[in-house]
XYZ file of C-alpha atoms in Angstrom:
711
model
C 30.296 96.692 -26.246
C 31.368 93.742 -28.547
C 34.815 92.225 -27.897
C 36.910 89.785 -29.800
C 37.508 86.449 -27.910
C 39.896 83.792 -29.419
C 40.485 80.880 -27.432
C 42.390 77.582 -28.212
C 42.951 74.299 -26.648
C 46.316 72.359 -27.149
C 46.057 70.238 -30.291
C 45.817 66.676 -28.714
C 48.439 64.203 -29.939
C 47.355 61.282 -31.893
C 49.240 58.547 -30.490
C 46.348 58.329 -27.862
C 42.565 58.373 -27.767
C 40.541 61.005 -26.038
C 40.502 60.681 -22.280
C 39.040 62.665 -19.463
C 42.197 65.015 -19.398
C 41.496 65.968 -22.848
C 37.715 66.318 -22.307
C 38.331 68.632 -19.282
C 40.534 71.231 -21.117
C 37.820 71.199 -24.368
C 34.973 71.431 -21.863
C 36.293 74.279 -19.955
C 37.095 76.160 -23.319
C 33.486 75.251 -24.658
C 32.044 76.859 -21.584
C 34.073 79.860 -21.903
C 33.386 80.281 -25.511
C 29.550 79.772 -24.713
C 29.775 82.549 -22.054
C 31.365 85.022 -24.444
C 28.984 84.410 -27.375
C 25.996 84.990 -24.947
C 27.760 88.349 -24.051
C 27.710 89.106 -27.706
C 31.502 88.785 -28.187
C 32.871 88.025 -31.500
C 34.081 84.586 -30.534
C 36.243 81.895 -32.209
C 37.189 78.660 -30.529
C 39.782 76.288 -31.737
C 40.906 72.651 -31.110
C 42.602 70.017 -33.041
C 45.090 67.184 -33.526
C 48.778 67.205 -33.697
C 49.722 64.527 -36.045
C 53.381 64.691 -36.940
C 56.714 63.472 -34.737
C 58.570 60.405 -33.576
C 55.946 59.067 -31.739
C 53.377 58.859 -34.408
C 55.961 57.291 -36.863
C 56.882 54.697 -34.231
C 53.462 53.924 -33.279
C 52.321 53.400 -37.026
C 55.193 50.972 -37.557
C 54.094 48.727 -34.661
C 50.795 48.593 -36.119
C 51.739 47.825 -39.502
C 50.571 51.146 -40.891
C 51.965 54.241 -42.650
C 51.872 57.563 -40.248
C 49.180 58.933 -42.646
C 47.153 55.679 -42.316
C 47.450 56.044 -38.358
C 46.381 59.664 -38.010
C 43.434 59.337 -40.324
C 42.114 56.590 -38.217
C 42.767 58.467 -34.820
C 42.197 62.147 -35.464
C 38.620 61.898 -36.387
C 37.946 60.093 -32.861
C 38.699 63.529 -31.197
C 36.232 65.464 -33.321
C 33.675 62.675 -32.795
C 34.189 62.738 -29.184
C 33.789 66.461 -28.806
C 30.421 66.394 -30.882
C 29.175 63.376 -28.726
C 30.011 65.458 -25.545
C 27.796 68.403 -27.107
C 30.738 70.791 -27.659
C 29.837 73.349 -30.382
C 30.990 76.201 -32.273
C 34.612 75.041 -32.537
C 37.054 74.938 -35.506
C 38.982 71.532 -35.891
C 42.544 71.682 -37.200
C 44.827 69.054 -38.243
C 48.484 69.653 -38.598
C 48.711 67.419 -41.697
C 46.839 69.609 -43.601
C 48.349 71.425 -46.689
C 47.623 74.919 -45.368
C 49.281 74.187 -42.025
C 52.454 72.821 -43.829
C 52.488 76.196 -45.840
C 52.095 78.304 -42.699
C 54.803 76.429 -40.902
C 57.198 76.860 -43.546
C 56.281 80.353 -43.934
C 56.922 80.971 -40.313
C 60.654 79.456 -40.852
C 61.009 81.765 -43.707
C 59.971 84.764 -41.770
C 62.367 84.022 -39.186
C 65.252 83.564 -41.687
C 64.232 86.793 -43.339
C 63.939 88.901 -40.249
C 66.857 87.399 -38.239
C 69.021 85.474 -40.547
C 71.446 84.066 -37.615
C 68.569 82.852 -35.472
C 68.487 79.758 -37.511
C 71.893 77.772 -37.722
C 73.189 74.359 -38.408
C 75.057 72.422 -35.690
C 75.273 69.022 -33.910
C 73.587 68.254 -30.717
C 73.767 65.502 -28.220
C 71.617 65.066 -25.074
C 68.803 63.371 -23.016
C 65.600 63.255 -25.210
C 62.215 62.211 -24.118
C 60.132 60.730 -26.925
C 57.079 61.288 -25.058
C 57.736 65.242 -24.756
C 59.540 65.452 -28.043
C 62.098 67.633 -26.262
C 65.591 67.422 -24.931
C 66.331 68.059 -21.220
C 69.262 68.810 -19.016
C 69.952 66.467 -16.120
C 68.537 69.396 -13.753
C 65.260 68.839 -15.537
C 64.973 65.242 -15.079
C 64.678 62.730 -12.055
C 67.373 60.122 -11.188
C 65.969 56.468 -10.645
C 69.036 54.560 -9.681
C 71.481 54.917 -12.579
C 68.780 56.126 -15.170
C 67.589 59.422 -15.854
C 63.775 59.657 -16.063
C 61.360 62.347 -17.486
C 59.387 64.091 -14.692
C 56.106 64.093 -16.853
C 56.006 60.619 -18.447
C 58.130 58.730 -15.573
C 59.949 56.929 -18.129
C 63.609 56.717 -18.804
C 64.914 59.256 -21.460
C 67.366 58.275 -24.303
C 70.706 59.852 -24.908
C 70.838 61.019 -28.467
C 74.526 61.560 -29.613
C 75.823 63.979 -32.295
C 72.619 64.577 -34.364
C 73.017 67.208 -37.112
C 70.272 69.767 -36.515
C 68.968 73.352 -37.298
C 69.021 75.327 -34.060
C 67.000 78.394 -33.161
C 68.739 81.159 -31.080
C 66.584 80.787 -28.186
C 69.256 82.344 -25.871
C 68.909 85.633 -27.561
C 65.131 86.038 -26.356
C 65.217 85.609 -22.507
C 65.493 89.401 -21.793
C 62.908 90.241 -24.334
C 60.537 87.840 -22.949
C 60.976 89.025 -19.406
C 60.396 92.552 -20.421
C 57.342 91.456 -22.149
C 55.964 89.479 -19.093
C 56.874 92.547 -16.739
C 54.922 94.808 -18.935
C 52.077 92.358 -19.477
C 51.424 90.351 -16.282
C 48.332 88.922 -17.646
C 50.425 87.153 -20.466
C 51.035 84.111 -18.167
C 48.240 83.080 -15.820
C 47.903 81.979 -12.909
C 50.611 83.967 -11.129
C 52.468 80.732 -9.807
C 52.922 79.868 -13.282
C 54.114 83.183 -14.190
C 56.608 83.127 -11.380
C 57.837 79.722 -12.437
C 58.630 81.000 -16.092
C 60.185 84.289 -14.872
C 62.613 82.337 -12.717
C 63.450 79.992 -15.655
C 64.001 82.933 -17.987
C 66.205 84.635 -15.442
C 68.450 81.437 -15.497
C 69.051 82.084 -19.136
C 68.210 79.982 -22.208
C 70.040 77.666 -24.255
C 69.658 77.432 -27.949
C 67.007 75.229 -29.182
C 67.178 72.235 -31.782
C 64.414 72.710 -34.110
C 64.811 69.871 -36.785
C 65.265 66.315 -36.916
C 67.025 63.916 -39.388
C 66.368 60.522 -37.440
C 62.717 60.381 -38.680
C 60.838 61.490 -41.647
C 57.233 62.083 -40.451
C 57.036 65.834 -40.154
C 56.948 69.199 -42.169
C 60.310 69.532 -44.381
C 62.598 72.237 -43.613
C 62.135 74.767 -46.372
C 65.895 75.183 -47.102
C 68.714 72.723 -47.815
C 71.401 71.279 -45.669
C 74.702 71.679 -47.214
C 75.461 68.068 -46.324
C 72.570 66.914 -48.024
C 70.590 65.706 -44.932
C 66.805 65.860 -45.093
C 65.195 67.686 -42.001
C 61.913 67.690 -40.755
C 60.794 70.718 -38.617
C 60.781 70.154 -34.813
C 57.359 68.969 -33.780
C 56.610 71.706 -31.243
C 57.511 74.535 -33.761
C 55.194 72.727 -36.231
C 52.363 72.099 -33.419
C 52.488 75.757 -31.864
C 51.950 77.236 -35.245
C 48.435 75.806 -35.584
C 47.176 78.637 -33.388
C 48.034 80.984 -36.501
C 47.321 78.440 -39.230
C 43.505 78.597 -38.558
C 43.591 82.418 -38.959
C 45.479 82.353 -42.343
C 43.780 82.457 -45.571
C 43.843 79.214 -47.498
C 45.413 79.741 -50.945
C 47.662 82.448 -49.916
C 51.237 82.653 -51.296
C 54.473 81.242 -50.150
C 56.804 83.722 -51.704
C 59.525 85.784 -50.080
C 57.158 88.321 -48.480
C 55.301 85.523 -46.655
C 51.995 87.106 -47.215
C 50.426 83.884 -46.000
C 50.734 84.858 -42.077
C 48.306 87.782 -42.690
C 44.935 88.549 -43.691
C 41.712 90.107 -42.001
C 41.304 87.099 -39.331
C 44.777 87.414 -38.259
C 44.366 91.049 -37.781
C 41.007 90.563 -36.152
C 41.628 87.567 -33.757
C 45.385 87.219 -33.145
C 45.589 90.198 -30.640
C 42.700 88.438 -28.533
C 44.252 84.896 -28.592
C 44.392 83.007 -25.347
C 45.891 79.591 -25.310
C 44.330 77.377 -22.517
C 46.892 74.633 -21.899
C 47.862 72.021 -19.470
C 50.824 72.904 -17.056
C 53.046 70.241 -18.552
C 53.493 72.120 -21.775
C 53.916 75.441 -20.064
C 57.450 76.151 -21.316
C 56.688 75.328 -24.831
C 53.987 77.981 -24.983
C 55.378 80.603 -22.857
C 59.133 80.373 -23.929
C 59.471 78.858 -27.103
C 56.327 79.875 -28.992
C 56.624 83.756 -28.053
C 60.290 83.601 -28.891
C 59.451 82.172 -32.461
C 57.029 84.845 -32.909
C 59.365 87.667 -31.889
C 62.145 86.321 -34.242
C 59.590 86.454 -37.076
C 58.474 89.944 -36.211
C 54.950 88.832 -35.465
C 52.895 89.916 -32.407
C 52.483 87.790 -29.383
C 49.250 86.425 -28.496
C 47.263 88.003 -25.509
C 48.187 85.355 -23.051
C 48.515 81.718 -21.959
C 46.334 80.310 -19.048
C 47.785 77.011 -17.811
C 45.605 74.613 -15.732
C 46.521 71.800 -13.544
C 46.257 68.048 -13.872
C 43.463 65.842 -13.089
C 44.830 62.818 -11.278
C 43.059 59.507 -10.454
C 44.459 57.703 -7.269
C 47.017 60.513 -7.251
C 48.352 59.369 -10.660
C 48.324 61.450 -13.699
C 46.051 60.349 -16.480
C 48.312 58.278 -18.859
C 48.091 56.006 -21.695
C 50.434 53.657 -20.135
C 48.508 53.465 -16.818
C 45.081 52.038 -17.559
C 43.779 52.448 -13.962
C 44.055 56.149 -14.524
C 42.038 56.328 -17.717
C 38.369 57.279 -17.641
C 36.558 57.478 -20.921
C 34.415 60.680 -20.956
C 31.716 59.386 -22.948
C 31.302 56.294 -20.676
C 31.183 58.503 -17.775
C 28.549 60.708 -19.183
C 26.302 57.930 -20.391
C 26.721 56.357 -16.843
C 25.294 59.472 -15.174
C 22.529 59.659 -17.622
C 19.381 57.231 -17.866
C 19.758 56.225 -21.353
C 17.197 58.471 -22.990
C 18.291 61.124 -25.308
C 17.692 63.909 -22.672
C 19.194 61.676 -19.963
C 22.319 61.271 -22.007
C 22.629 65.019 -22.347
C 21.838 65.681 -18.733
C 24.525 63.077 -17.850
C 26.999 65.263 -20.019
C 26.206 68.131 -18.025
C 26.608 66.343 -14.755
C 30.067 65.418 -15.915
C 30.715 69.039 -17.024
C 29.525 70.575 -13.680
C 31.761 68.064 -11.536
C 34.781 68.857 -13.699
C 34.502 72.692 -13.711
C 32.976 73.105 -10.182
C 35.358 70.611 -8.415
C 38.775 72.059 -9.475
C 39.312 75.704 -9.702
C 40.915 76.312 -13.136
C 44.752 76.355 -12.560
C 44.872 74.056 -9.596
C 45.315 70.250 -9.789
C 42.440 67.900 -8.857
C 42.024 64.174 -8.161
C 39.074 62.606 -9.513
C 37.147 60.659 -6.870
C 33.869 58.967 -7.581
C 32.983 59.983 -3.948
C 33.063 63.561 -4.523
C 31.415 63.097 -7.923
C 28.392 61.482 -6.306
C 28.429 63.857 -3.533
C 28.356 67.161 -5.944
C 25.706 65.181 -7.985
C 23.501 64.630 -4.990
C 23.987 67.921 -3.274
C 24.451 70.380 -5.909
C 22.539 69.022 -8.848
C 19.787 67.010 -7.338
C 19.120 68.643 -3.910
C 19.817 72.260 -5.042
C 18.992 72.754 -8.819
C 16.897 69.637 -9.231
C 14.737 70.342 -6.211
C 14.318 74.034 -7.247
C 13.171 73.253 -10.594
C 10.717 70.609 -9.461
C 9.386 72.576 -6.762
C 8.849 75.770 -8.545
C 7.291 74.341 -11.601
C 4.965 72.180 -9.714
C 3.636 75.053 -7.797
C 3.577 77.163 -10.998
C 1.501 74.613 -12.959
C -0.755 73.856 -9.958
C -1.505 77.388 -8.890
C -1.310 79.543 -12.078
C -4.760 78.567 -13.482
C -6.348 80.453 -10.639
C -3.613 82.738 -10.122
C -1.411 83.527 -12.981
C 2.201 84.782 -12.296
C 2.219 88.540 -12.456
C 4.612 91.161 -11.039
C 3.644 93.472 -8.324
C 5.962 96.301 -7.599
C 4.063 97.483 -4.591
C 5.672 94.475 -2.700
C 9.222 95.672 -2.967
C 10.724 97.125 0.184
C 14.306 97.388 0.928
C 15.712 95.077 3.749
C 14.506 91.640 4.782
C 11.423 91.555 2.461
C 12.010 88.213 0.443
C 11.051 89.726 -2.771
C 13.558 92.500 -2.746
C 16.354 90.179 -1.303
C 15.576 87.616 -4.124
C 16.443 90.639 -6.728
C 19.494 91.686 -5.021
C 20.923 88.204 -5.052
C 19.849 87.977 -8.700
C 21.803 91.068 -9.590
C 24.737 89.872 -7.553
C 24.829 86.370 -9.317
C 24.756 87.763 -12.805
C 27.526 90.276 -12.119
C 29.631 87.974 -10.023
C 29.166 84.989 -12.228
C 30.261 87.095 -15.407
C 33.275 88.617 -13.662
C 34.509 84.992 -12.786
C 33.896 83.654 -16.284
C 35.609 86.713 -17.786
C 38.702 85.913 -15.313
C 38.824 82.051 -16.498
C 37.361 80.998 -13.038
C 34.405 78.925 -13.972
C 34.465 77.142 -10.681
C 33.974 80.542 -8.862
C 31.247 81.338 -11.309
C 29.224 78.399 -10.614
C 29.911 78.962 -6.935
C 28.029 82.590 -7.410
C 25.262 80.917 -9.482
C 24.608 78.306 -6.836
C 24.332 80.907 -4.059
C 21.341 82.394 -6.120
C 19.986 78.805 -6.461
C 20.078 78.466 -2.784
C 18.449 81.801 -2.340
C 15.696 80.812 -4.526
C 15.153 77.598 -2.733
C 14.991 79.540 0.473
C 12.381 82.054 -1.113
C 10.034 79.041 -1.490
C 10.349 78.241 2.172
C 9.870 81.898 3.182
C 6.917 82.653 1.159
C 5.186 79.119 1.164
C 2.984 79.566 -1.764
C 0.794 76.651 -0.709
C 0.150 78.514 2.681
C -0.641 81.722 0.539
C -3.474 79.949 -1.350
C -5.043 78.954 2.030
C -4.731 82.608 3.233
C -5.819 83.897 -0.263
C -2.714 86.162 -0.106
C -2.884 88.780 -2.822
C 0.892 88.400 -3.266
C 0.646 84.802 -4.707
C 0.679 85.898 -8.261
C 3.831 87.794 -7.471
C 5.471 85.016 -5.608
C 4.784 82.653 -8.575
C 6.074 85.378 -10.937
C 9.342 85.475 -8.764
C 9.778 81.712 -9.008
C 9.166 81.615 -12.794
C 11.482 84.616 -13.462
C 14.168 83.044 -11.287
C 14.088 79.973 -13.438
C 14.222 82.121 -16.382
C 17.324 83.856 -15.086
C 19.069 80.454 -13.909
C 18.583 79.022 -17.436
C 20.736 81.689 -18.701
C 23.290 81.642 -15.774
C 23.859 77.881 -16.070
C 23.845 77.562 -19.874
C 27.625 77.863 -20.470
C 28.434 74.958 -18.395
C 24.961 72.921 -18.288
C 23.516 73.736 -21.754
C 21.145 70.764 -21.989
C 19.711 71.419 -18.590
C 19.433 74.968 -19.548
C 17.634 74.021 -22.775
C 15.227 71.751 -20.888
C 14.477 74.458 -18.374
C 13.720 76.939 -20.988
C 11.162 74.433 -22.669
C 9.357 73.755 -19.241
C 8.984 77.668 -18.586
C 7.855 78.166 -22.132
C 10.920 80.418 -22.940
C 10.956 79.548 -26.574
C 13.967 78.812 -28.840
C 15.358 82.208 -29.187
C 19.132 82.693 -28.716
C 19.927 83.420 -25.088
C 21.976 86.590 -24.139
C 23.724 86.744 -20.977
C 21.463 88.787 -18.420
C 22.563 92.269 -17.540
C 21.268 94.028 -14.640
C 19.000 96.955 -15.752
C 18.391 99.844 -13.395
C 19.706 97.620 -10.503
C 17.337 94.756 -11.186
C 17.540 91.459 -13.193
C 14.252 89.637 -12.640
C 12.189 92.207 -14.445
C 14.024 91.297 -17.703
C 12.107 88.072 -18.038
C 9.429 88.412 -20.659
C 5.876 88.410 -19.868
C 3.476 85.530 -20.751
C 5.737 82.531 -20.019
C 3.678 79.502 -19.613
C 5.019 76.669 -17.365
C 4.847 73.013 -17.948
C 5.341 70.152 -15.696
C 9.028 69.082 -15.521
C 10.623 65.695 -15.716
C 13.174 64.502 -13.180
C 16.528 66.020 -14.321
C 19.107 64.692 -11.677
C 17.359 61.597 -9.731
C 19.527 61.094 -6.544
C 22.193 58.462 -6.806
C 21.451 55.938 -4.218
C 24.055 53.288 -3.273
C 22.893 50.880 -5.842
C 23.050 53.499 -8.594
C 26.409 54.525 -7.497
C 27.814 51.091 -7.605
C 26.254 50.565 -11.136
C 28.072 53.659 -12.318
C 31.445 52.381 -10.714
C 30.911 48.931 -12.580
C 30.615 50.797 -15.924
C 33.468 53.084 -15.436
C 36.323 51.825 -13.013
C 38.719 49.414 -15.079
C 38.858 45.759 -13.776
C 42.455 46.133 -12.237
C 41.080 49.139 -10.047
C 37.622 47.563 -9.162
C 39.006 46.303 -5.833
C 40.302 49.602 -4.692
C 37.102 51.334 -5.805
C 34.659 48.982 -4.146
C 32.838 50.159 -0.902
C 34.793 49.623 2.332
C 33.794 46.367 4.167
C 34.840 47.502 7.638
C 32.263 47.062 10.292
C 30.409 50.638 10.766
C 27.469 51.951 12.534
C 24.118 52.002 10.816
C 24.478 55.838 10.244
C 27.512 55.321 8.063
C 26.018 52.663 5.957
C 24.800 55.059 3.447
C 28.187 56.563 2.512
C 28.785 56.075 -1.222
C 31.571 53.841 -2.460
C 34.822 55.567 -2.449
C 36.902 56.284 -5.565
C 39.976 54.312 -6.396
C 42.140 56.883 -4.565
C 39.657 57.536 -1.816
C 40.029 55.863 1.650
C 36.976 54.801 3.354
C 35.407 57.613 5.239
C 36.490 57.588 8.883
C 34.027 56.303 11.594
C 33.951 58.143 14.716
C 34.102 56.225 17.903
C 30.974 56.001 20.146
C 30.624 59.098 22.285
C 30.841 58.631 26.211
C 27.304 60.412 26.385
C 24.389 60.318 23.925
C 24.796 62.800 20.953
C 22.682 65.919 21.103
C 20.373 66.379 18.169
C 22.824 69.149 16.914
C 25.587 66.638 16.612
C 23.643 63.979 15.022
C 25.650 61.956 12.259
C 25.565 63.560 9.063
C 25.548 61.993 5.337
C 28.186 62.289 2.808
C 25.847 64.425 0.829
C 25.780 66.878 3.711
C 29.633 67.088 4.032
C 29.861 67.427 0.123
C 28.096 70.782 0.364
C 30.906 72.268 2.270
C 33.751 73.645 0.224
C 36.899 73.502 2.137
C 39.992 75.149 0.511
C 43.570 75.889 1.518
C 44.300 79.568 1.818
C 47.494 81.661 2.268
C 47.103 84.560 4.476
C 48.567 87.566 2.527
C 47.886 90.441 5.192
C 45.979 90.861 8.344
C 44.730 94.106 10.211
C 42.925 94.528 13.439
C 39.298 95.435 12.994
C 38.714 98.879 14.739
C 36.690 98.619 17.943
C 36.567 94.910 17.837
C 39.102 93.273 19.993
C 38.323 89.791 18.608
C 38.441 90.310 15.044
C 41.110 90.420 12.397
C 40.522 91.288 8.724
C 42.614 88.961 6.414
C 43.302 88.818 2.735
C 43.708 85.305 1.786
C 44.911 83.850 -1.357
C 42.640 80.975 -2.367
C 44.220 80.270 -5.765
C 41.361 82.864 -7.524
C 42.277 85.752 -9.657
C 41.813 87.974 -6.446
C 42.440 87.441 -2.893
C 39.301 87.039 -0.483
C 38.488 89.350 2.297
C 37.963 87.210 5.444
C 36.832 88.578 8.799
C 38.032 86.060 11.590
C 37.415 86.042 15.455
C 41.144 85.243 16.126
C 42.605 88.526 17.185
C 42.841 87.269 21.010
C 44.978 84.487 19.729
C 47.005 85.704 16.773
C 48.417 89.113 16.202
C 48.447 90.298 12.699
C 52.187 89.684 12.072
C 51.813 86.130 13.321
C 49.232 85.033 10.892
C 50.654 86.504 7.740
C 52.108 83.675 5.420
C 50.246 80.837 7.360
C 48.364 78.443 5.428
C 44.713 78.163 6.602
C 41.469 75.959 5.842
C 38.736 78.098 4.693
C 35.009 77.286 4.237
C 35.072 78.731 0.633
C 31.499 78.584 -0.220
C 30.107 80.182 3.004
C 27.528 83.015 1.891
C 29.297 86.350 1.930
C 28.626 88.637 5.132
C 29.102 92.179 6.268
C 30.808 92.331 9.530
C 31.493 95.695 11.303
C 31.127 97.221 7.695
C 33.800 94.687 6.189
C 33.040 92.209 3.735
C 33.763 88.644 4.620
C 33.925 86.077 2.058
C 34.513 82.936 3.843
C 35.471 81.339 7.420
C 38.509 79.926 8.709
C 38.432 76.389 10.419
C 39.815 76.886 14.226
C 40.006 74.778 17.323
C 38.565 75.975 20.512
C 35.182 76.040 22.443
C 34.239 79.741 22.739
C 37.935 80.910 22.516
C 40.139 80.016 19.514
C 43.131 78.258 20.693
C 44.617 77.390 17.275
C 43.906 77.183 13.477
C 43.736 73.935 11.366
C 47.017 73.220 9.931
C 48.597 71.216 7.211
C 51.797 69.165 7.484
C 53.275 70.458 4.395
C 52.930 73.588 2.020
C 50.396 73.037 -0.708
C 49.213 75.488 -3.523
C 46.496 77.958 -2.566
C 43.065 76.802 -3.406
C 43.719 73.054 -2.996
C 40.552 71.057 -1.901
C 40.521 69.808 1.659
C 38.510 66.612 1.694
């Protein structure tokens, strides 16, 4: 059934140039939009630039430009960056457009017509952050000596004294907003941000200044001030309205009935609108924006999904801190090999890392060490190796034994053909559910479980041995490999579109539009079309050795951070010499002391790539219960920062009673293949101390958000 999906990013402020933080939000939105298009949903995806306000006026003056000249220079850079990064199917809005001016003024008139006293003139004084374009109370600021500092920008705020302003009666809307959130808990996601806003609303709201007279670069207020002052509309009221502007018909009227904010696209898409934003602009989107809409008697969007910040060396990416800035185009280029396909694959590698490394909603710290680990472990070892092995076998063997399905080979249980299809069905359904739930990291986790299963299938069936044994099942084994690649091309397409395209070419899949695969009669692989012809692949993700890693660092890391990002020079045993260079924020990997006795083979040193394959996350135990007839086992419900808690069966009952474990924070192996233990699904494993018997659980020295990655 076709659904409507309307996704927006924040519009990016043009006093800056695109950096990795901007790219992250837009790449997430692009991936979600691609998934919904594959599903057949009526999909609309909006991004753009926020071009008014005091910051732009000041920045233009410093450069000897008019504000219009500045925004006309900077705004296209965002559009060009998204095109260079392969982002497609989006609409791009600029708040300096004439249509946007008319829609913002129409919203003002609608508020005045519906609730005349919601807008009134008064004077205001208070602490103002130019970076946020917002007033703050002292309880919302930090104190640095005698100076009040903005928590977001880490810069002093200015005291504005008695500026005459139009005010919006925000105080009227705390209770209506609380009622809406209670009736629609999905309105603000994830839950932690919903709880934050609910607490903020319960503390009451103060009326909001919604115009400025101290600068002129903005949309004029569409009514006169009796004192003759010229007001421009508050930049956030202006900017937030962009989500409606793009739906409104250009050329509409501006009359008293305000027909402009209407039309078929408003009716079609607005009820499905989801705003994907960074957590620093949460209150603007979840308090101010819905209050404006309520006052104007307009429906609210479907919801707001807030994600965390990417930091570098623990610092939020900022224009004022060059060491935190990473150019996404340079990074993608550095990860590729310079060829057109190589550049596209470099973009895919960056997309994969950003979307896989940080569950949407959490904070993440960008580390080259983890980037290189993901590249080598997930992309080179898992996906790249599978593609190369499979296509090499198919091309080599299919001349004598063409791939062909044989239903007689399917038997339930440990049969590898049957197991492969079971995992295929699970990958399709689980990945779709996670994309639907705004959890692309978990969708990729589900897909990579199938990639791992397909690699194991090759080891189980050993087609090269089947040739020698003249095994009649060889054709079916080759068909399974080819169909697995057909399926994987579709599953990875939302996040790795270039890789999916190359893979489709190599398996002879043509250029037809891809639909998201849906299990048919409990199976997925049979949906692959007959008659696919395989071609020899090119290396997609060649491993990044130490030399290549250092070359990437040299291209990306700013000069003032190069020393911190360089590989550690401390003496280390030979086994540690292959560790990749650390990121600016990453300390060198600890070196274990020499053991008193020789290590056994089982305890041989591992490489960083091996460790990178383990997904460790912090979880909070929500509930615990004894497993019947199993004295060592507890069934736990663990919050990992995902839409739904995980069920984990843990052998800790002899050490912890159920009521002792509830509320604890634990470290979970989050990418362990799911298992069924005593008839109960177990979706992870706890880290614990003890040899044979658990004597304690891994612990943290402070509380952190569920889902935080452990390194």
